[in-house]
Coordinates of C-alpha atoms in Angstrom, one line a residue:
X21 CA 84.1 114.9 27.2
X22 CA 87.3 112.9 27.9
X23 CA 90.6 114.8 27.4
X24 CA 92.9 112.2 25.9
X25 CA 95.9 114.3 26.8
X26 CA 95.3 113.6 30.5
X27 CA 95.3 109.9 30.2
X28 CA 98.2 108.0 31.7
X29 CA 100.0 104.9 30.5
X30 CA 100.3 103.6 34.1
X31 CA 98.5 100.2 34.4
X32 CA 95.4 99.9 36.6
X33 CA 96.5 99.1 40.2
X34 CA 94.3 96.0 40.4
X35 CA 95.7 94.6 37.2
X36 CA 99.3 95.5 38.3
X37 CA 98.8 93.6 41.6
X38 CA 97.1 90.5 40.2
X39 CA 98.5 89.7 36.8
X40 CA 101.1 87.1 37.9
X41 CA 98.5 85.0 39.7
X42 CA 96.6 83.8 36.7
X43 CA 99.8 83.5 34.7
X44 CA 101.3 81.0 37.1
X45 CA 98.1 79.1 37.4
X46 CA 97.8 78.7 33.6
X47 CA 101.5 77.7 33.2
X48 CA 101.0 75.0 35.9
X49 CA 98.1 73.6 33.9
X50 CA 99.7 73.7 30.4
X51 CA 102.8 71.7 31.6
X52 CA 101.2 68.6 33.0
X53 CA 104.4 66.6 32.6
X54 CA 106.1 68.8 35.1
X55 CA 103.2 69.3 37.5
X56 CA 103.5 66.1 39.5
X57 CA 100.1 65.0 38.2
X58 CA 101.0 61.4 38.6
X59 CA 101.8 61.6 42.3
X60 CA 99.3 64.1 43.6
X61 CA 95.6 64.1 43.4
X62 CA 94.1 66.8 41.2
X63 CA 92.8 68.8 44.2
X64 CA 96.2 68.7 46.0
X65 CA 98.0 69.7 42.8
X66 CA 95.5 72.7 42.5
X67 CA 96.2 73.6 46.1
X68 CA 99.9 73.8 45.4
X69 CA 99.4 75.8 42.2
X70 CA 97.4 78.3 44.2
X71 CA 100.1 78.3 46.9
X72 CA 102.7 79.2 44.3
X73 CA 100.6 81.9 42.6
X74 CA 98.5 83.7 45.3
X75 CA 101.5 85.1 47.3
X76 CA 102.5 87.0 44.1
X77 CA 99.6 89.4 44.7
X78 CA 101.6 90.9 47.6
X79 CA 105.1 90.8 46.0
X80 CA 105.4 94.6 45.9
X81 CA 104.2 95.7 49.3
X82 CA 105.8 92.7 51.0
X83 CA 108.4 91.1 48.8
X84 CA 110.1 89.1 51.5
X85 CA 106.9 87.6 52.7
X86 CA 105.8 86.7 49.1
X87 CA 109.2 85.1 48.4
X88 CA 109.2 83.1 51.6
X89 CA 105.6 81.8 50.8
X90 CA 106.4 80.8 47.2
X91 CA 109.7 79.2 48.2
X92 CA 108.1 77.4 51.1
X93 CA 105.3 76.0 48.9
X94 CA 107.8 74.8 46.3
X95 CA 109.9 73.0 49.0
X96 CA 106.9 71.3 50.5
X97 CA 105.7 70.1 47.1
X98 CA 109.2 68.8 46.2
X99 CA 109.4 66.9 49.5
X100 CA 106.0 65.4 49.0
X101 CA 106.1 64.5 45.3
X102 CA 109.7 64.1 44.3
X103 CA 109.3 65.0 40.6
X104 CA 110.4 68.3 39.1
X105 CA 108.2 71.4 39.9
X106 CA 105.8 72.7 37.3
X107 CA 107.0 75.5 35.0
X108 CA 104.6 78.0 36.6
X109 CA 106.3 77.4 40.0
X110 CA 109.7 78.3 38.5
X111 CA 108.2 81.4 37.0
X112 CA 106.7 82.3 40.4
X113 CA 110.2 82.0 42.0
X114 CA 111.7 84.2 39.2
X115 CA 109.0 86.9 39.8
X116 CA 109.6 87.0 43.6
X117 CA 113.4 87.2 42.9
X118 CA 112.7 90.2 40.8
X119 CA 110.4 91.7 43.5
X120 CA 112.9 91.4 46.3
X121 CA 115.6 92.9 44.2
X122 CA 113.4 95.8 43.2
X123 CA 111.8 96.4 46.6
X124 CA 114.5 95.9 49.2
X125 CA 118.0 97.2 50.2
X126 CA 121.1 95.5 48.7
X127 CA 121.9 93.4 51.7
X128 CA 118.3 92.1 52.0
X129 CA 118.1 91.5 48.3
X130 CA 121.4 89.5 48.2
X131 CA 120.3 87.4 51.2
X132 CA 116.9 86.7 49.5
X133 CA 118.6 85.7 46.2
X134 CA 120.9 83.4 48.2
X135 CA 117.9 81.8 50.0
X136 CA 116.1 81.2 46.7
X137 CA 119.1 79.6 45.1
X138 CA 119.6 77.4 48.2
X139 CA 115.9 76.4 48.1
X140 CA 116.2 75.6 44.4
X141 CA 119.3 73.5 45.2
X142 CA 117.5 71.6 47.8
X143 CA 114.6 70.9 45.4
X144 CA 117.1 69.7 42.8
X145 CA 118.7 67.3 45.3
X146 CA 115.4 66.0 46.5
X147 CA 113.9 65.5 43.0
X148 CA 117.1 64.3 41.2
X149 CA 119.7 63.1 43.7
X150 CA 121.9 61.8 40.8
X151 CA 121.9 65.1 38.9
X152 CA 125.3 66.7 38.4
X153 CA 126.2 69.9 40.1
X154 CA 126.4 71.7 36.8
X155 CA 122.7 71.5 36.6
X156 CA 122.6 74.4 39.0
X157 CA 124.1 76.7 36.3
X158 CA 120.7 77.2 34.6
X159 CA 118.8 78.1 37.8
X160 CA 121.6 80.6 38.7
X161 CA 121.2 82.2 35.3
X162 CA 117.4 82.3 35.5
X163 CA 117.0 83.6 39.0
X164 CA 120.2 85.7 38.9
X165 CA 119.0 87.4 35.7
X166 CA 115.6 88.1 37.2
X167 CA 117.3 89.5 40.3
X168 CA 119.7 91.6 38.3
X169 CA 116.7 93.1 36.3
X170 CA 115.1 94.0 39.6
X171 CA 118.2 95.8 40.9
X172 CA 118.4 97.7 37.6
X173 CA 114.8 98.8 37.7
X174 CA 115.3 99.8 41.4
X175 CA 118.4 101.9 40.6
X176 CA 116.6 103.6 37.7
X177 CA 113.6 104.3 39.9
X178 CA 115.7 105.8 42.7
X179 CA 117.7 107.8 40.2
X180 CA 114.5 109.2 38.8
X181 CA 113.3 110.0 42.3
X182 CA 116.5 111.8 43.1
X183 CA 116.3 113.8 39.9
X184 CA 112.7 114.7 40.6
X185 CA 113.7 115.9 44.1
X186 CA 116.6 117.8 42.7
X187 CA 114.4 119.5 40.1
X188 CA 111.9 120.4 42.8
X189 CA 114.8 121.8 44.9
X190 CA 116.1 123.8 42.0
X191 CA 112.7 125.1 41.2
X192 CA 112.3 126.3 44.8
X193 CA 115.7 127.8 44.8
X194 CA 114.9 129.6 41.5
X195 CA 111.7 131.0 43.0
X196 CA 113.6 132.1 46.2
X197 CA 116.4 133.7 44.1
X198 CA 113.8 135.5 42.0
X199 CA 112.0 136.7 45.1
X200 CA 115.2 138.0 46.6
X201 CA 116.1 139.7 43.3
X202 CA 112.8 141.4 43.2
X203 CA 113.1 142.5 46.8
X204 CA 116.6 143.8 46.1
X205 CA 115.4 145.6 43.0
X206 CA 112.5 147.2 44.9
X207 CA 115.0 148.3 47.6
X208 CA 117.3 149.9 45.0
X209 CA 114.4 151.6 43.3
X210 CA 113.0 152.9 46.6
X211 CA 116.4 154.4 47.4
X212 CA 116.8 156.0 44.0
X213 CA 113.3 157.4 43.9
X214 CA 113.7 158.7 47.5
X215 CA 117.0 160.4 46.7
X216 CA 115.7 162.0 43.5
X217 CA 112.3 163.1 44.7
X218 CA 113.4 164.1 48.2
X219 CA 116.3 166.2 46.9
X220 CA 114.3 167.9 44.2
X221 CA 111.1 168.5 46.2
X222 CA 113.0 169.9 49.1
X223 CA 114.6 172.5 46.8
X224 CA 111.3 173.2 45.0
X225 CA 109.4 173.7 48.3
X226 CA 112.0 175.9 49.8
X227 CA 112.2 178.0 46.7
X228 CA 108.4 178.2 46.4
X229 CA 108.3 179.5 50.0
X230 CA 111.0 182.1 49.2
X231 CA 109.1 183.1 46.1
X232 CA 105.9 183.5 48.1
X233 CA 107.7 185.7 50.6
X234 CA 109.3 187.8 47.9
X235 CA 106.0 188.2 46.0
X236 CA 104.6 190.5 48.7
X237 CA 107.8 192.5 49.5
X238 CA 110.0 192.4 46.4
X239 CA 108.1 191.1 43.4
X240 CA 111.0 191.8 41.1
X241 CA 113.2 189.2 42.8
X242 CA 110.6 186.4 42.4
X243 CA 112.2 185.4 39.1
X244 CA 115.3 183.8 40.7
X245 CA 113.5 181.2 42.9
X246 CA 111.1 180.4 40.1
X247 CA 114.1 179.7 37.8
X248 CA 115.6 177.4 40.4
X249 CA 112.2 175.6 40.7
X250 CA 112.0 175.2 36.9
X251 CA 115.6 173.9 36.6
X252 CA 115.3 171.6 39.5
X253 CA 112.1 170.1 38.3
X254 CA 113.6 169.4 34.9
X255 CA 116.6 167.8 36.4
X256 CA 114.5 165.6 38.5
X257 CA 112.4 164.5 35.5
X258 CA 115.6 163.8 33.5
X259 CA 117.0 161.7 36.4
X260 CA 113.7 159.7 36.8
X261 CA 113.5 159.1 33.1
X262 CA 117.1 157.8 33.0
X263 CA 116.4 155.5 36.0
X264 CA 113.2 154.2 34.5
X265 CA 115.1 153.6 31.2
X266 CA 117.6 151.5 33.1
X267 CA 114.9 149.5 34.9
X268 CA 113.0 148.9 31.6
X269 CA 115.9 147.7 29.6
X270 CA 118.9 145.4 29.8
X271 CA 121.4 148.2 29.2
X272 CA 123.4 148.2 32.4
X273 CA 125.7 150.9 30.9
X274 CA 123.0 153.5 30.6
X275 CA 124.3 156.9 32.0
X276 CA 123.6 157.5 35.7
X277 CA 125.0 160.3 37.9
X278 CA 128.5 159.8 39.2
X279 CA 131.6 161.6 40.5
X280 CA 131.8 163.8 37.4
X281 CA 128.3 165.2 38.2
X282 CA 129.2 166.4 41.7
X283 CA 130.0 169.9 40.6
X284 CA 126.7 170.3 38.8
X285 CA 124.9 168.9 41.9
X286 CA 126.6 171.4 44.2
X287 CA 125.7 174.2 41.8
X288 CA 122.1 173.2 42.1
X289 CA 122.2 173.5 45.8
X290 CA 124.1 176.8 45.6
X291 CA 121.4 178.3 43.4
X292 CA 118.9 177.2 46.2
X293 CA 120.9 179.2 48.8
X294 CA 123.6 176.8 50.2
X295 CA 127.3 177.8 50.5
X296 CA 129.2 174.7 49.6
X297 CA 132.9 174.0 49.6
X298 CA 133.5 170.9 47.4
X299 CA 136.8 169.1 47.1
X300 CA 137.3 165.9 45.2
X301 CA 140.8 164.4 45.5
X302 CA 142.3 161.4 43.8
X303 CA 141.9 159.5 40.5
X304 CA 138.2 159.6 39.7
X305 CA 138.6 157.4 36.7
X306 CA 139.4 154.4 39.0
X307 CA 136.0 154.5 40.6
X308 CA 133.4 152.1 39.2
X309 CA 130.1 153.5 37.9
X310 CA 128.1 151.8 40.7
X311 CA 130.4 153.2 43.4
X312 CA 130.3 156.6 41.8
X313 CA 126.5 156.6 41.9
X314 CA 126.6 155.7 45.6
X315 CA 129.0 158.6 46.3
X316 CA 126.7 160.9 44.3
X317 CA 123.6 159.8 46.2
X318 CA 125.4 160.2 49.6
X319 CA 126.3 163.8 48.8
X320 CA 122.9 164.5 47.4
X321 CA 121.0 163.2 50.4
X322 CA 123.4 164.9 52.8
X323 CA 123.0 168.3 51.1
X324 CA 119.3 167.9 51.0
X325 CA 119.2 167.4 54.7
X326 CA 121.4 170.5 55.2
X327 CA 119.1 172.5 53.1
X328 CA 116.0 171.3 54.9
X329 CA 117.2 171.3 58.5
X330 CA 119.7 174.2 58.9
X331 CA 118.1 176.9 56.8
X332 CA 121.1 177.0 54.4
X333 CA 124.1 176.7 56.7
X334 CA 127.5 176.6 55.0
X335 CA 128.9 173.1 54.5
X336 CA 132.0 171.2 53.3
X337 CA 132.0 168.2 51.0
X338 CA 135.1 166.1 50.8
X339 CA 135.5 163.1 48.5
X340 CA 138.9 161.4 48.8
X341 CA 139.8 158.6 46.4
X342 CA 142.5 156.4 47.8
X343 CA 143.9 153.0 46.8
X344 CA 141.3 150.5 47.9
X345 CA 138.6 152.8 49.2
X346 CA 136.7 156.1 48.8
X347 CA 136.1 158.4 51.7
X348 CA 133.0 160.7 51.7
X349 CA 132.4 163.5 54.3
X350 CA 129.7 166.2 54.4
X351 CA 129.9 168.5 57.4
X352 CA 127.6 171.5 57.9
X353 CA 128.0 174.5 60.2
X354 CA 124.4 174.3 61.5
X355 CA 123.4 175.1 65.1
X356 CA 124.9 172.9 67.8
X357 CA 123.0 169.8 68.9
X358 CA 123.6 167.5 71.9
X359 CA 125.3 164.3 70.7
X360 CA 122.8 161.5 70.8
X361 CA 119.7 163.6 70.5
X362 CA 117.2 162.8 67.8
X363 CA 117.9 164.4 64.4
X364 CA 115.2 165.8 62.1
X365 CA 115.1 163.7 59.0
X366 CA 117.1 160.9 60.5
X367 CA 114.6 158.4 59.1
X368 CA 114.4 157.1 55.6
X369 CA 117.2 159.4 54.3
X370 CA 119.9 158.3 56.8
X371 CA 118.6 154.7 56.6
X372 CA 118.9 154.7 52.9
X373 CA 122.5 156.1 53.0
X374 CA 123.4 153.5 55.5
X375 CA 121.9 150.7 53.3
X376 CA 123.9 151.9 50.3
X377 CA 127.2 152.0 52.2
X378 CA 126.6 148.6 53.8
X379 CA 125.8 147.0 50.5
X380 CA 129.4 147.7 49.6
X381 CA 130.6 146.4 53.0
X382 CA 131.6 149.9 54.0
X383 CA 131.3 152.0 57.2
X384 CA 128.8 154.8 57.7
X385 CA 128.4 157.5 60.4
X386 CA 125.7 160.1 60.5
X387 CA 125.4 162.2 63.7
X388 CA 125.6 165.7 65.2
X389 CA 129.0 166.9 66.4
X390 CA 129.8 168.4 69.8
X391 CA 131.1 171.6 68.3
X392 CA 128.0 172.1 66.2
X393 CA 126.5 171.0 62.9
X394 CA 125.9 167.6 61.5
X395 CA 128.5 165.2 60.0
X396 CA 128.0 162.4 57.5
X397 CA 131.0 160.2 56.8
X398 CA 131.4 157.0 54.9
X399 CA 134.2 154.8 53.8
X400 CA 133.4 152.7 50.7
X401 CA 135.8 149.8 49.6
X402 CA 136.6 149.6 46.0
X403 CA 137.4 145.9 46.0
X404 CA 134.0 144.7 44.5
X405 CA 131.5 146.4 42.3
X406 CA 128.0 146.3 43.8
X407 CA 124.9 147.7 42.1
X408 CA 123.9 150.6 44.3

């Protein structure tokens, strides 16, 4: 079954190439008074008609060659016969004038039009030596009009090609932008999930181990770590739910953790056994929500690493809000490590913190200190808001 919606209005290539040929032949025959029938034998007249018409078949792939062939045939006929050319011959010259204007560069097109007009002037002088110069006005109008139409079609075609190329470029750019946006969103989601899950599971695992140890020796004290596990699990679920709500809606103002939640965060770790000295200095209200979330995640990830890798060593958390930037420092009093040695957990956690800080154009340091413990420090500029 033929789907009419797939049909195109473009003409058949064979018809498009050959239609001027029979047109010129017919016009030569229906204007006998202009066909030099009285001075040329019928066979010779037919040969010249074919010489005018046949080159038009190649007017699009080779416009210059077609124009030269048609003009050459017209000049030869004029020199041999004298009388005015047949109407079909003039139409053939107009068609090649259109073709060279449509298919060549401006300089070549102008030179071709000039050659055609000069050829027509020669024909006029040969056929009618006494004709006034003003008789050239009509040929200029005819051939100049056909040439101008060709230039107009060419400009429209080139403009359409440029627009098509621009549309393709924009489509590719949209696809690339969408791909990068998806990749960025996946990176942000990965960091958020890591921070939430790693923090919560670390506390839950440590408290579960403590509960298991207490269960054998002091069963009455098992309630405290179980309470911490329960509270931590609920907080993790609430945070994940908030994050998924933000991802699933367009509400960019949905509540996410920030500077105001640091005290509750440290209390969670204190209930898990850490001794934390928290100090927040400076105007917290000047910190944008995205930057506040980044500070929160830096502190959360740092305290999680302290809890996992030091067995609960005391630590200090300093958040200093200054004009133009926010400084974050978390320093624990864990066992000494040689500077430059590998650090347990210095994988996705530290890499995620570094990515967050660098997304703001900030500076990040995470390394053991010579006097002992581990220090995480970051400076985050406040000049631009970046979604963390």
